[in-house]
Amino acid sequence: MQCLAVLLSLLVVALCSAGHDTGQLSNSSRSFAEYTDQSLLWAPYRSNCYFGIRPRNVDQSPFMMGVMWFDNSDASGLSRMRHFVDQGDRLTKYGWEVYDPRVGGKEVIIDEENNLNLTLYFTKSHSGENWAVRVHGQPIDFTRGTVASIVLYFNQNGEDGESKLVKLPELGDGSTKFHGVSKELGEYQITVEDNKGSYFSDPNLSTMEIVPGCDSSKPTHISLTIPDSNVWMAKDVFLSILSDSVKKIVEEKGAEAVNPSLFPSTFTVRNLYGFPPGNFHYLQKSFDNSDPEGFEFDIVYNKLNAQEKILSAQKVTALIVETLKHVESKFDRLFEIEPKNGKHHEFALETLSNLLGGIGYFHGTQLVDRTTIFDDEQFEEIKLLNSREEGPLSLFTSVPSRAAFPRGFYWDEGFHLLQIMEYDFDLAFVIISSWFELIEDDSGWIAREIILGDEARNKVPEEFRIQNPNIANPPTLLLAFSEMLERAIKSQEDSAMAFEKDDVMMQDETNQLEFNSNLLVEYARKIYPKLLKHYNWFKDSQRGLFEEYEEMLNEEGILEKAHEDEVYVWRGRTISHCLPSGMDDYPRPQPPDVAELNVDALAWVGVMTRSMKRIAHVLGLEEDEKHYQNWENNVIENLDLLHWNEAQGCYCDLTIDSFEDARTFVCHEGYISLLPFALKLIPRDSAHLDRIVSLMADPERIFSDYGLLSLSRKDEYFGTSENYWRGPVWMNINYLCLDALKYYYPEVLSAKEGTFSPEKQVAQKLFKDLKSNLINNVFKNWEEKGYCYESYDQHTGEGKGVEHFTGWTALVVNLMGRK
């Protein structure tokens, strides 16, 4: 019971710490909250940037920074300026090789077009309140004669009159210093100091200053005021100012402006319009990129009243070494991937690091349309035209892809947490608690995409920016929470387990709440009402029409066995797409009908119910627990009674044949038909198990050398139209299926081949081959192209969709070596 208490208590502690409500915390609670706030305060939490820092839970006056770069040796370089992560940049590589948001890591960017190999190290003081960034650059080809122009920008947000950021006078030591004041963060100093490298200068010219303020042979700084809500437009503002400056130089200098040696100076920003000093600052450094040794400089943030300051390059180096060693050793303690210096180990560490490196902190308003009325009898695309800004809200979350989806996705996040919890159990709870904070107090709704503020909104196609309370997504957060509770239940059954763990693990500050049980009394009950409202919202908003089937079920003699309150449909589907289900173009009943019932919607309700049952058990809410147990049983019974098609041998959607006025199964073998199995809702003694395993193992239907196909090869829709969920291999559902195989066949998977019946041997071989195929194919794509992908081609295994998709595809790390 104690281990279960830990899990819930952690969740609520995180909720309280997220709002800084520590006034009533006990000493043990305060210890966890303080460690969480300190270790997770600073990180590159601007997921959409190649590198951008902001603090977590500092909303009114956060300090913001970003790194941009381009080759300013010729005019075409402006079109290759990098800021936001973009697949169109065609970088050879970008991403974290080693990373943990609590301590920092190493990001590598290889930009062939700009002839730049850029490595960025992020590290923190042990207290977590100060940090340093080391920027190290080298030419890919030093003979190309390029110039690496690095543009830093800093902004002290806060329109309160107290917050400010000013550049300090030069002291002649080659460093650039800023003094800042934040109402929430206090006073601090930013120091930018070179370690090595030369700024671009032509020794044949007497001066590199083409006009006052434009001189590539030294750093250039300008200060101005940009509204807090527009800081994300730093690149646009920079390019606008620079373009105007270049035009002015050409007008004034004529032919002299096209001297190649002066191009770097020409493309140096200046305060052309005499802006008065403000809280926003650009600092541009143009390095000679013909030196094979490259350049290096440090950006250091020190809080003025901090006890542990970062005061030298040697200290930065020491912290970087310690940071990288810490992450690598922790990874090796938690994941068993041999050899340690092998490519598979490198791949796994890098993939997990990029999932963690996508964690961001978002704050701002969201667009919500609460007035558009859904017509359940129409299945055309619903236009949400009545949006209003609501909030501001905050969210701490990982993201599916920094390039394409740098925002919170409800459907994806539960899968992310299944991976994150294996590395940092407490971090996973802090993230899930941030999501639970967004449950609306009155309705229980959470938006399917959390798009907060203009910076996040900028990366979203306009048609997806507006959210609506009628539209749901698979409740994977409850799936992740259920898995966390499952781990605790297992510990409860073996009370000695916690004491047998390694002493280092027991003392790991990132797993405090897995082993401390004294927080339940203070906090456990706080989260339950929110989750209950969310549970009821999901069921009410997606409830299907049972009455349409009553007469038919009565004729079949099964009406009395069916449970009328446990039938569900995805609201908001169109003729061709069912976006709420998460599997957008997966085939559904055609034509759509108001009476349609979706098997996956029912299965996800089963997951939510099971999770709520476990929470009620932890809280000692016996009556609630009985209700959830009854509802879970009803879901399971309806899955078999209403959605199982014996002739087809799989679970199917339902609709009504308008001509024969009969209940009709709409069966498309693939992920939807597997979900009741994948979500462990089928009884362990079910007669259906062998047929489901046979389907998964069949190479003529959905088994492949790359993983389970999303749709059977024999289906009429296989590989057609958009072909998004109509064949390609997706890691998230494959992972669930492998996990379900372990659940249903635990004794088989660990036994020698040939020990069990032929049916169970099929499951044994399927698990072994499927796991191997998934790992090998994702690794092969990474080794050849440097990235994980959104999905994988059903014919070739080649990565498809978004590259650098280290959201749920990162689950491959769990498959490779979870201890």
Coordinates of C-alpha atoms in Angstrom, one line a residue, residues 10 31-45 56 99-105 122-131 323 326-327 330 356 359 396 420 423-431 508-513:
L10 CA 4.2 12.5 -6.1
S31 CA 12.4 18.6 0.0
F32 CA 10.9 17.1 -3.1
A33 CA 9.3 20.4 -4.3
E34 CA 12.6 22.3 -3.7
Y35 CA 14.7 19.7 -5.6
T36 CA 12.2 19.7 -8.5
D37 CA 12.1 23.5 -8.7
Q38 CA 15.9 23.8 -8.6
S39 CA 16.9 21.0 -10.9
L40 CA 14.2 21.7 -13.5
L41 CA 14.3 25.6 -13.4
W42 CA 16.6 26.1 -16.3
A43 CA 17.0 24.2 -19.6
P44 CA 16.6 24.7 -23.4
Y45 CA 12.9 24.6 -22.9
R56 CA 10.3 26.8 -16.1
Y99 CA 21.1 15.1 -22.4
D100 CA 19.2 15.3 -19.2
P101 CA 17.1 18.4 -18.4
R102 CA 18.2 18.3 -14.8
V103 CA 21.9 18.7 -15.5
G104 CA 22.4 19.5 -19.2
G105 CA 24.2 17.8 -22.1
F122 CA 24.6 23.2 -21.7
T123 CA 25.5 22.7 -18.1
K124 CA 24.3 23.9 -14.7
S125 CA 25.7 24.7 -11.3
H126 CA 24.9 22.0 -8.7
S127 CA 22.2 24.1 -7.2
G128 CA 20.6 24.4 -10.6
E129 CA 20.2 28.2 -10.4
N130 CA 23.2 29.2 -12.6
W131 CA 24.0 27.8 -16.0
T323 CA 27.4 16.6 -16.7
H326 CA 26.5 11.8 -15.0
V327 CA 24.1 11.3 -17.9
K330 CA 22.9 6.9 -15.2
L356 CA 14.3 14.5 -23.2
I359 CA 10.9 18.7 -23.3
F396 CA 5.5 21.4 -19.1
I420 CA 10.7 8.9 -19.7
Y423 CA 14.9 7.1 -17.0
D424 CA 13.5 9.6 -14.5
F425 CA 10.4 8.4 -12.6
D426 CA 9.9 11.7 -10.9
L427 CA 10.3 13.8 -14.0
A428 CA 7.5 11.7 -15.7
F429 CA 5.2 12.6 -12.8
V430 CA 6.1 16.3 -12.9
I431 CA 5.2 16.3 -16.6
D508 CA 18.7 8.7 -6.6
E509 CA 17.0 12.1 -6.3
T510 CA 15.1 11.5 -9.5
N511 CA 13.4 8.5 -8.0
Q512 CA 12.6 9.9 -4.6
L513 CA 8.9 9.4 -4.8

